Coordinates of C-alpha atoms in Angstrom, one line a residue:
Chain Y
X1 CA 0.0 0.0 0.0
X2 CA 1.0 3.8 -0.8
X3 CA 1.5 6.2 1.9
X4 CA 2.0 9.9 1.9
X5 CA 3.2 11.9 4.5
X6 CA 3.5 15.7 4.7
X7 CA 5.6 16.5 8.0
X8 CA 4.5 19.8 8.2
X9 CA 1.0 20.2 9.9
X10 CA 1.3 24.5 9.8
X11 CA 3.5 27.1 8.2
X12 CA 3.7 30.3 7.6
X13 CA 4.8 32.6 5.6
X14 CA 5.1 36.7 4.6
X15 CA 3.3 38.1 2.1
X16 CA 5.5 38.1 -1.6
X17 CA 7.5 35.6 0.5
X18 CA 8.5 32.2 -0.5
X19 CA 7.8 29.2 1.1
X20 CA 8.4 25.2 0.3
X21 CA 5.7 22.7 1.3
X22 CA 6.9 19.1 2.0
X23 CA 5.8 16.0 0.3
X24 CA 7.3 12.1 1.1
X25 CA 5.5 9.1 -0.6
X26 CA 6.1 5.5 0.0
X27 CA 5.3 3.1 -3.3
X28 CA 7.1 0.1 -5.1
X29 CA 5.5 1.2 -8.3
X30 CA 7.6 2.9 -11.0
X31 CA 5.0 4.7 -12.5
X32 CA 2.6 6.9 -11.2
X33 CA 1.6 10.6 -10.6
X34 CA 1.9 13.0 -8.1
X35 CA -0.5 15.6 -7.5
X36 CA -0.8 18.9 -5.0
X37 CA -4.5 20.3 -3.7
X38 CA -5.3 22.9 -2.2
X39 CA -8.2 23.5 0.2
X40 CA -9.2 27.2 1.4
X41 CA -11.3 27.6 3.6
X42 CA -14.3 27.2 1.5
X43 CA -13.7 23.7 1.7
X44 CA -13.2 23.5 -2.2
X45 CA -10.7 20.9 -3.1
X46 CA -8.6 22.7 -6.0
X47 CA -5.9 21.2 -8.3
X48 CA -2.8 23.1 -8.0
X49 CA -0.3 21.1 -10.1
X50 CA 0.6 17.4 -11.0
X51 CA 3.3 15.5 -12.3
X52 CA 4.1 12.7 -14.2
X53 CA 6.9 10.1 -12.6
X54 CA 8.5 9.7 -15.8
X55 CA 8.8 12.8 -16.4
X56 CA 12.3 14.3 -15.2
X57 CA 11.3 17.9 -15.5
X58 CA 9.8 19.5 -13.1
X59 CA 6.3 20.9 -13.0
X60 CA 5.5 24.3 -13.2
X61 CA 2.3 26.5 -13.0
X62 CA 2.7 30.5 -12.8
X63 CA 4.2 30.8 -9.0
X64 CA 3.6 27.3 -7.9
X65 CA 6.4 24.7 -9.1
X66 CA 7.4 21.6 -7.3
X67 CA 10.9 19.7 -6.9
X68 CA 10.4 16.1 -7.4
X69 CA 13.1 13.8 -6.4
X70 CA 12.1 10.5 -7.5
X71 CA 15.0 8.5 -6.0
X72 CA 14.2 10.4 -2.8
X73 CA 10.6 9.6 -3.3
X74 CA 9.9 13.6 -2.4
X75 CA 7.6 15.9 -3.8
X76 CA 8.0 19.3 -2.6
X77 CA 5.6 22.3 -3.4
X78 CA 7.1 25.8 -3.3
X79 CA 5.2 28.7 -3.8
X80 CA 6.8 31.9 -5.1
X81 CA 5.5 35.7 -4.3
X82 CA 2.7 34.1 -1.7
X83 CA -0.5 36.4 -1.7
X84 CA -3.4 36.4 0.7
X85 CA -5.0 34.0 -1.5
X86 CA -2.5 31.1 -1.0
X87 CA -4.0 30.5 2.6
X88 CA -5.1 27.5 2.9
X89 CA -4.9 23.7 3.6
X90 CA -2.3 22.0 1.1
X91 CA -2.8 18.1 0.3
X92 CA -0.3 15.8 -1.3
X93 CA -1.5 13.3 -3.6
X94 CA -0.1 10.1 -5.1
X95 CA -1.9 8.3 -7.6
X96 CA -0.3 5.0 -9.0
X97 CA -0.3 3.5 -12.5
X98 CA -2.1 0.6 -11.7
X99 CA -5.1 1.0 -8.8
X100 CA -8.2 2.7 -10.2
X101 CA -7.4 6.0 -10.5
X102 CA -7.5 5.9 -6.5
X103 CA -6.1 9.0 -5.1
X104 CA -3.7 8.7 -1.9
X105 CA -3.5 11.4 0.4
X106 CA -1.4 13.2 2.8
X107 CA -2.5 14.5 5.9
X108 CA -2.2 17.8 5.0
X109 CA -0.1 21.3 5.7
X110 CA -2.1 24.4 6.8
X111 CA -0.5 27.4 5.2
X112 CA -1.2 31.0 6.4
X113 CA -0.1 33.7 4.5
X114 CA 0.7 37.0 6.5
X115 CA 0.0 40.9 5.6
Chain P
X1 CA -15.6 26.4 -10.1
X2 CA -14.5 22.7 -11.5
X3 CA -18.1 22.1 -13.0
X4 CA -18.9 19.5 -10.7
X5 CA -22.1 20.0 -8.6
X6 CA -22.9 18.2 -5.5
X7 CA -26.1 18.2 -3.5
X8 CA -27.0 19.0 -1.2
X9 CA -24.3 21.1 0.8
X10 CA -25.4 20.2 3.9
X11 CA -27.2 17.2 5.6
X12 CA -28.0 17.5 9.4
X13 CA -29.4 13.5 10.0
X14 CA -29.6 11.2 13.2
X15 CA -28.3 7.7 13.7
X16 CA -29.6 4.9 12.2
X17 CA -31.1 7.2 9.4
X18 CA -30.0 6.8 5.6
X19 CA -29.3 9.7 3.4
X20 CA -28.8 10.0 -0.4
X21 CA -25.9 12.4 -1.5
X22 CA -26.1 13.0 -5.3
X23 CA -23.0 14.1 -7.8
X24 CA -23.5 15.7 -11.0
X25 CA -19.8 15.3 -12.9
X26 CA -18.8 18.2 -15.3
X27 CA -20.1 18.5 -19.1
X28 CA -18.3 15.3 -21.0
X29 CA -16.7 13.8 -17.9
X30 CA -17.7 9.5 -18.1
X31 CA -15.8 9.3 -14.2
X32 CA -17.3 9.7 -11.2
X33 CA -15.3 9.1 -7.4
X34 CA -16.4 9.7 -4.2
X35 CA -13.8 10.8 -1.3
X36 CA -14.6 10.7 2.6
X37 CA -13.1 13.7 4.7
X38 CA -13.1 13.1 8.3
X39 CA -11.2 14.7 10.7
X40 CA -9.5 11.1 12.1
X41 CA -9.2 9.6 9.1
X42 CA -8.2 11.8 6.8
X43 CA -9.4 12.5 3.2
X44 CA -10.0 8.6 2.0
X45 CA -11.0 7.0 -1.4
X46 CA -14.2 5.5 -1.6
X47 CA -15.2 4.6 -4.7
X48 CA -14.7 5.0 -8.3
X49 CA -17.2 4.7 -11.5
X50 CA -17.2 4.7 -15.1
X51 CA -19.6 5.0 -17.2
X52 CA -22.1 3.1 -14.8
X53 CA -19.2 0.5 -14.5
X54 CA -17.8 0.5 -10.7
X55 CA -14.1 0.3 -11.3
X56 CA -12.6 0.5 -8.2
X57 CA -13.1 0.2 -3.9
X58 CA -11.1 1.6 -1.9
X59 CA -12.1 1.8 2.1
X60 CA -16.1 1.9 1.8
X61 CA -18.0 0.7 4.5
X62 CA -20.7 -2.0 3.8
X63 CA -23.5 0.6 5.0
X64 CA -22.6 2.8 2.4
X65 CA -23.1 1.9 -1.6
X66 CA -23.1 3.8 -4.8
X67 CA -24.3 3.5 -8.6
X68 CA -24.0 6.0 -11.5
X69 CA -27.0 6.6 -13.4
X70 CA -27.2 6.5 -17.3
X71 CA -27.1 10.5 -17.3
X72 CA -23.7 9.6 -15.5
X73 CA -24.8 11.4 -12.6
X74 CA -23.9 9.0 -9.1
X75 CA -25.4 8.8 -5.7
X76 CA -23.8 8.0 -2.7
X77 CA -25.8 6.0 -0.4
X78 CA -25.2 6.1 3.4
X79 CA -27.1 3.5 5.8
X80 CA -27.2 2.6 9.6
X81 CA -25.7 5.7 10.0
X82 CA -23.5 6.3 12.7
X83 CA -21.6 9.5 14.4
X84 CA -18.3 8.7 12.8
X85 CA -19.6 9.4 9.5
X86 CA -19.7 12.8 10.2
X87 CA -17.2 13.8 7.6
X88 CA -17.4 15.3 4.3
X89 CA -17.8 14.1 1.2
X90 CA -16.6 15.1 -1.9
X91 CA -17.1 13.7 -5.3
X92 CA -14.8 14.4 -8.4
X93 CA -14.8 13.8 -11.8
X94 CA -12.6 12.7 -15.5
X95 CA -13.1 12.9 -18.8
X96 CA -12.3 9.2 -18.7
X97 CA -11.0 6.1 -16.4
X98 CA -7.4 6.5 -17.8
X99 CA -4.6 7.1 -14.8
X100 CA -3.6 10.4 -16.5
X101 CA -7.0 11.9 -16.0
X102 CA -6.8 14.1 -13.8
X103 CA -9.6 14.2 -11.1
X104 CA -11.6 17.6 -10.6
X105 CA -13.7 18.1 -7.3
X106 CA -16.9 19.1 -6.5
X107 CA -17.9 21.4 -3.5
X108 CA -18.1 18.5 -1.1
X109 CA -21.5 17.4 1.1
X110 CA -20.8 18.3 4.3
X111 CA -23.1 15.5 6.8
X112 CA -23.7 15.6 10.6
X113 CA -24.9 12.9 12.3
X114 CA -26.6 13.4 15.9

C-alpha cells in the first residue's frame, strides 16, 4: 500500500514571501503521478499542479512549481510571491499507474499567509 | 468552479437514518469518485465509477453503496448511519477512467450525524 506523508502540519509565511511545502510518498510502483491540492477555507478541493513520474522535468504553473526527487521519493511544493489567497490547507496526492485511478493522500499542511 | 455539482451542501441527520448524497460530474466527464473527509481519518478514497461500471473500492464501508445513473450522474448512499460518518464528502470527476485523468472536485456534502 501507498503512503503519503507531509511532515508539516502548519507554516507560515510573509506576504510576496517564499515558502516550500513538503511531500514524502512510500510506493514500489515505477509509475505513477503525483499531484498537490489545495483546500481554502471554503472547503473546495482545488488542483494546484501534478506530475508525471516519468517525467524528469519539473512541474510548473505560474508561481507554484514543485521539486520532485524520484529516488528520494519527495515531492515538494514551493510557492513563489505568496499572496493572501494562497491561505489555505495543502494536500499531497499520489496516484499509481495501476489502482483505479485511487487518489492517496497526505495529511495535509495548513499554510497561512501573513499581511 | 470545477463544474462538478454536489447536493445537497449540507445534511444534518440522526443515527440509524439513511441519506442520499447526489454528484453531478462536469459537461463530458464518463468518471465519477467519491472521497470521505473526516477529521480522524483523513481524506479517504471511496469509490470509483465509469460509465455506470464500478471500477474500483477503496475503504467503503458495507453501510454505504453507490451506482452511477445512465445520465452519468452518481449517488452515494449512506445506511445505519452512525456518528463517525460525520465527515465530508466530496465527489470528483474525468473525462475518462485512464490514470492520467486528472480528477476535478466538486464542492463537497458536508453530513452531521446526531
Amino acid at each position: 500500500a501507498q503512503t503519503v506523508t507531509q511532515s508539516q502540519p502548519e507554516m507560515s509565511v510573509q506576504e510576496a514571501e517564499t515558502v516550500t511545502l513538503s511531500c514524502t510518498y512510500d510506493t514500489s510502483e515505477s509509475n505513477y503521478y503525483l499531484f498537490w491540492y489545495k483546500q481554502p477555507p471554503s472547503r473546495q478541493m482545488i488542483l494546484v499542479i501534478r506530475q508525471e513520474a516519468y517525467k524528469q522535468q519539473n512541474a510548473t504553473e505560474n508561481r507554484f512549481s514543485v521539486n520532485f526527487q524520484k529516488a528520494a521519493k519527495s515531492f515538494s511544493l514551493k510557492i513563489s510571491d505568496s499572496q493572501l489567497g494562497d491561505t489555505a490547507m495543502y494536500f499531497c496526492a499520489f496516484m499509481p499507474n495501476n489502482a483505479g485511478n485511487m487518489l492517496t493522500f497526505g495529511g495535509g499542511t495548513r499554510l497561512m499567509v501573513k499581511p | 468552479d470545477s463544474g462538478v455539482t454536489q447536493t445537497p451542501k449540507h445534511l444534518i441527520t440522526a443515527t440509524g437514518q439513511r441519506v442520499t448524497l447526489r454528484c453531478s460530474p462536469r459537461s463530458g466527464d464518463l468518471s465519477v469518485y467519491w472521497y470521505q473527509q473526516s477529521l480522524d481519518q483523513g481524506l479517504q478514497f471511496l469509490i470509483h465509477y465509469y460509465n455506470g461500471e464500478e471500477r474500483a473500492k477503496g475503504n467503503i464501508l458495507e453501510r454505504f453503496s453507490a451506482q452511477q445513473f445512465p445520465d452519468l450522474h452518481s449517488e452515494l448512499n449512506l445506511s445505519s448511519l452512525e456518528l463517525g460518518d460525520s465527515a465530508l464528502y466530496f465527489c470528483a470527476s474525468s473525462v475518462a477512467s485512464g490514470v492520467q485523468e486528472t480528477q476535478y472536485f466538486g464542492p463537497g456534502t458536508r453530513l452531521l450525524v446526531l
